[in-house]
Short mmCIF file of C-alpha atoms in Angstrom, two decimals:
data_model
loop_
_atom_site.label_atom_id
_atom_site.label_comp_id
_atom_site.label_asym_id
_atom_site.label_seq_id
_atom_site.Cartn_x
_atom_site.Cartn_y
_atom_site.Cartn_z
CA MET S 1 -1.11 64.32 14.25
CA LYS S 2 1.88 63.22 12.21
CA GLN S 3 1.14 60.39 9.79
CA PRO S 4 3.42 57.34 9.86
CA ALA S 5 5.98 57.18 7.10
CA THR S 6 5.15 55.04 4.09
CA PRO S 7 7.30 51.89 3.95
CA PRO S 8 9.62 51.55 0.95
CA GLY S 9 8.02 49.97 -2.09
CA ILE S 10 4.46 50.72 -0.95
CA ARG S 11 3.65 53.59 -3.27
CA LEU S 12 0.81 53.47 -5.76
CA THR S 13 2.01 54.21 -9.27
CA GLY S 14 0.58 54.04 -12.75
CA GLY S 15 -1.05 57.48 -12.92
CA LEU S 16 -2.56 58.08 -9.47
CA SER S 17 -2.43 61.84 -8.99
CA ARG S 18 -2.76 63.98 -5.93
CA ARG S 19 -6.13 65.09 -7.31
CA HIS S 20 -7.48 61.52 -7.16
CA VAL S 21 -6.25 61.14 -3.60
CA LEU S 22 -8.00 64.38 -2.60
CA ILE S 23 -11.18 63.27 -4.37
CA GLY S 24 -11.21 60.04 -2.43
CA LEU S 25 -10.70 61.82 0.87
CA ALA S 26 -13.36 64.41 0.12
CA ALA S 27 -15.84 61.72 -0.88
CA LEU S 28 -15.24 59.89 2.39
CA ILE S 29 -16.07 63.00 4.37
CA ALA S 30 -18.68 64.84 2.34
CA GLU S 31 -19.96 62.31 -0.21
CA ALA S 32 -19.34 64.60 -3.16
CA GLY S 33 -17.42 64.60 -6.44
CA PHE S 34 -17.39 65.52 -10.08
CA TRP S 35 -17.23 63.59 -13.33
CA SER S 36 -19.73 63.09 -16.14
CA ASN S 37 -19.70 61.87 -19.72
CA PRO S 38 -22.17 59.13 -20.67
CA LEU S 39 -20.71 58.59 -24.13
CA PHE S 40 -17.61 56.84 -22.76
CA SER S 41 -19.41 54.40 -20.49
CA ASN S 42 -19.64 50.80 -21.53
CA ALA S 43 -21.12 49.89 -18.17
CA GLN S 44 -24.57 51.30 -19.00
CA THR S 45 -25.43 48.89 -21.83
CA PRO S 46 -28.24 46.65 -20.59
CA PRO S 47 -27.38 42.92 -20.61
CA ALA S 48 -28.97 40.69 -23.21
CA THR S 49 -32.17 39.00 -22.13
CA GLY S 50 -31.46 35.67 -20.50
CA ALA S 51 -27.68 36.18 -20.50
CA ALA S 52 -26.13 35.15 -17.19
CA PRO S 53 -23.29 37.36 -15.89
CA PRO S 54 -19.88 35.71 -15.71
CA PRO S 55 -18.91 34.35 -12.29
CA SER S 56 -17.01 36.81 -10.12
CA SER S 57 -13.52 36.04 -8.96
CA PRO S 58 -12.62 35.68 -5.26
CA GLU S 59 -10.53 38.83 -5.64
CA ALA S 60 -13.57 40.80 -6.82
CA ILE S 61 -15.66 39.48 -3.92
CA ALA S 62 -12.96 40.53 -1.44
CA PHE S 63 -12.66 43.89 -3.20
CA LEU S 64 -16.40 44.41 -2.81
CA ALA S 65 -16.25 43.63 0.90
CA PHE S 66 -13.47 46.16 1.45
CA SER S 67 -15.26 48.74 -0.72
CA LYS S 68 -18.37 48.50 1.45
CA HIS S 69 -16.28 49.17 4.55
CA ILE S 70 -14.19 52.05 3.17
CA THR S 71 -17.13 53.87 1.51
CA GLY S 72 -19.75 53.17 4.16
CA HIS S 73 -22.23 51.91 1.53
CA GLY S 74 -23.45 48.36 2.02
CA ASP S 75 -25.41 48.12 -1.23
CA LEU S 76 -22.58 48.32 -3.75
CA PRO S 77 -23.06 45.99 -6.75
CA LEU S 78 -20.65 43.12 -7.28
CA GLU S 79 -20.57 43.68 -11.05
CA THR S 80 -19.24 47.21 -10.62
CA ALA S 81 -16.73 46.00 -8.02
CA SER S 82 -15.42 43.47 -10.55
CA ARG S 83 -14.95 46.20 -13.17
CA ILE S 84 -13.15 48.52 -10.74
CA GLU S 85 -10.88 45.75 -9.46
CA ALA S 86 -9.96 44.69 -13.01
CA ALA S 87 -9.37 48.28 -14.13
CA MET S 88 -7.11 49.00 -11.16
CA ARG S 89 -5.04 45.90 -11.92
CA LYS S 90 -4.46 47.18 -15.46
CA THR S 91 -3.89 50.81 -14.51
CA TYR S 92 -1.59 50.41 -11.49
CA PRO S 93 1.28 47.91 -12.01
CA ASP S 94 1.81 47.39 -8.28
CA PHE S 95 -1.88 47.06 -7.43
CA ALA S 96 -1.81 43.26 -7.04
CA ALA S 97 0.93 43.31 -4.39
CA GLN S 98 -0.57 46.25 -2.49
CA TRP S 99 -4.11 44.92 -2.66
CA GLN S 100 -3.11 41.69 -0.92
CA LYS S 101 -1.87 43.76 2.02
CA LEU S 102 -4.97 45.94 2.00
CA ALA S 103 -7.29 42.92 1.91
CA ALA S 104 -5.39 41.38 4.82
CA LEU S 105 -6.12 44.31 7.17
CA PRO S 106 -7.88 43.25 10.37
CA ASP S 107 -11.52 44.16 10.85
CA ALA S 108 -11.61 47.85 11.77
CA GLY S 109 -15.33 48.02 12.61
CA GLN S 110 -18.08 49.74 10.69
CA GLU S 111 -16.78 53.30 10.38
CA PRO S 112 -15.03 54.23 7.09
CA LYS S 113 -12.67 56.52 9.02
CA ALA S 114 -11.48 53.55 11.07
CA TRP S 115 -10.71 51.57 7.92
CA LEU S 116 -8.87 54.55 6.43
CA ALA S 117 -6.84 54.89 9.62
CA ALA S 118 -5.92 51.19 9.48
CA ALA S 119 -4.87 51.54 5.84
CA THR S 120 -2.83 54.62 6.72
CA ASP S 121 -1.02 52.79 9.50
CA ALA S 122 -0.15 50.04 7.00
CA GLY S 123 1.19 52.58 4.48
CA LEU S 124 -1.73 51.96 2.11
CA ARG S 125 -3.60 55.25 2.44
CA ASP S 126 -3.20 56.20 -1.25
CA LEU S 127 -4.59 52.88 -2.43
CA ALA S 128 -7.56 53.07 -0.05
CA LEU S 129 -8.41 56.57 -1.27
CA ALA S 130 -8.01 55.45 -4.88
CA VAL S 131 -10.67 52.80 -4.24
CA VAL S 132 -12.99 55.43 -2.78
CA ALA S 133 -12.35 57.78 -5.71
CA ALA S 134 -13.17 55.03 -8.20
CA TRP S 135 -16.54 54.36 -6.58
CA TYR S 136 -17.46 58.05 -6.33
CA THR S 137 -16.28 59.22 -9.75
CA GLY S 138 -16.89 56.01 -11.70
CA THR S 139 -13.39 56.19 -13.20
CA VAL S 140 -9.98 54.65 -12.61
CA GLY S 141 -6.82 56.53 -13.61
CA LYS S 142 -6.53 59.99 -15.09
CA GLY S 143 -6.34 61.84 -18.37
CA ALA S 144 -6.36 59.90 -21.63
CA GLN S 145 -5.59 56.69 -19.72
CA ALA S 146 -8.67 56.95 -17.51
CA VAL S 147 -11.05 53.99 -17.59
CA VAL S 148 -14.78 54.51 -17.04
CA VAL S 149 -16.14 51.67 -14.92
CA SER S 150 -19.52 53.12 -14.03
CA TYR S 151 -21.66 56.17 -14.70
CA ALA S 152 -25.16 56.08 -13.28
CA GLU S 153 -23.92 54.08 -10.27
CA ALA S 154 -21.21 56.58 -9.30
CA LEU S 155 -21.73 57.39 -5.63
CA MET S 156 -21.28 61.13 -6.15
CA TYR S 157 -24.83 61.31 -7.53
CA ARG S 158 -26.52 59.79 -4.49
CA PRO S 159 -26.61 62.85 -2.20
CA VAL S 160 -28.77 64.74 -4.74
CA ALA S 161 -30.71 61.76 -6.14
CA ASP S 162 -33.96 62.98 -4.54
CA GLY S 163 -33.92 66.20 -6.55
CA GLN S 164 -31.66 65.65 -9.56
CA THR S 165 -31.24 62.86 -12.07
CA VAL S 166 -27.84 61.72 -13.29
CA PRO S 167 -26.72 64.38 -15.82
CA THR S 168 -27.32 63.27 -19.41
CA TYR S 169 -28.81 64.72 -22.59
CA CYS S 170 -32.34 64.32 -21.20
CA ASN S 171 -34.05 64.90 -17.87
CA TYR S 172 -34.99 61.27 -17.23
CA GLY S 173 -31.49 59.88 -16.58
CA PRO S 174 -29.36 57.44 -18.60
CA LEU S 175 -31.07 54.64 -20.57
CA TRP S 176 -34.47 56.13 -19.80
CA TRP S 177 -35.94 54.53 -22.93
CA THR S 178 -35.43 51.03 -21.48
CA LYS S 179 -37.83 51.73 -18.62
CA ALA S 180 -41.61 51.99 -18.53
CA PRO S 181 -42.90 55.42 -19.57
CA PRO S 182 -43.72 57.77 -16.70
CA ALA S 183 -47.31 58.31 -15.63
CA ILE S 184 -49.24 60.99 -17.49
CA ARG S 185 -50.08 62.82 -14.28
CA VAL S 186 -52.95 64.90 -15.73
CA SER S 187 -54.71 66.75 -12.95
CA ALA S 188 -58.48 66.88 -12.76
CA PRO S 189 -60.11 70.12 -13.91
CA VAL S 190 -60.58 72.64 -11.16
CA ALA S 191 -63.78 74.69 -11.08
CA LEU S 192 -63.11 78.40 -10.93
CA PRO S 193 -65.04 80.41 -8.33
CA VAL S 194 -68.03 82.29 -9.71
CA SER S 195 -67.68 85.99 -9.20
CA THR S 196 -70.70 87.81 -7.77
CA PRO S 197 -71.62 91.01 -9.64
CA ALA S 198 -71.60 94.21 -7.66
CA PRO S 199 -75.05 95.39 -6.49
CA ALA S 200 -76.76 98.11 -8.52
CA THR S 201 -76.54 101.65 -7.18
CA VAL S 202 -79.71 103.37 -5.91
CA GLY S 203 -80.66 106.99 -5.31
CA THR S 204 -81.20 110.19 -7.29
CA PRO S 205 -78.42 111.12 -9.69
CA GLU S 206 -76.84 114.49 -9.12
CA PRO S 207 -77.78 117.14 -11.68
CA LYS S 208 -75.15 118.16 -14.14
CA ALA S 209 -73.69 121.60 -13.86
CA LYS S 210 -74.87 124.02 -16.53
CA SER S 211 -72.22 125.17 -18.92
CA LEU S 212 -71.69 128.93 -19.32
#
């Protein structure tokens, strides 16, 4: 089916590549992606004890609501949504104007594909896929200008979370030292079965042959 033409002036700029658009589309369909480097993530530093997070802006709250619809995940954290929204404002000069149109889309139901179709009809497909790509890869932008907004919370790690930890320099995941140590899991000794000796042979031994 032929996609509707994008209206003039509604084109996401500021470094959004075709690769990021394809990543967002692939993540919507297959929930997969690629990106890892824990050394560049500021989002993984645990907050100071007793420090209250700063209040989120109305824009970040609206961005979170749209993100839940377009990704199909209802448990996305508001703190990460605030970081993504702020990073996209800095990375894409025309994000503010386009985001207002994206946030004003009518309710398209619960299916991510329906929300993507509504964004496509409004000429905002690239922006919608950029939002999906940010949640799945944990980054906004590309190349040297890319901004890491999340690492352990990147959605691309969820499909394999039951069998693989988030890739880091250890097997326990990022910031493993801030958590309680794992259980020792020492198994109880198992008694080995006692082997029964073979019964003794009975009878008359055969005489040896005489040598010539």
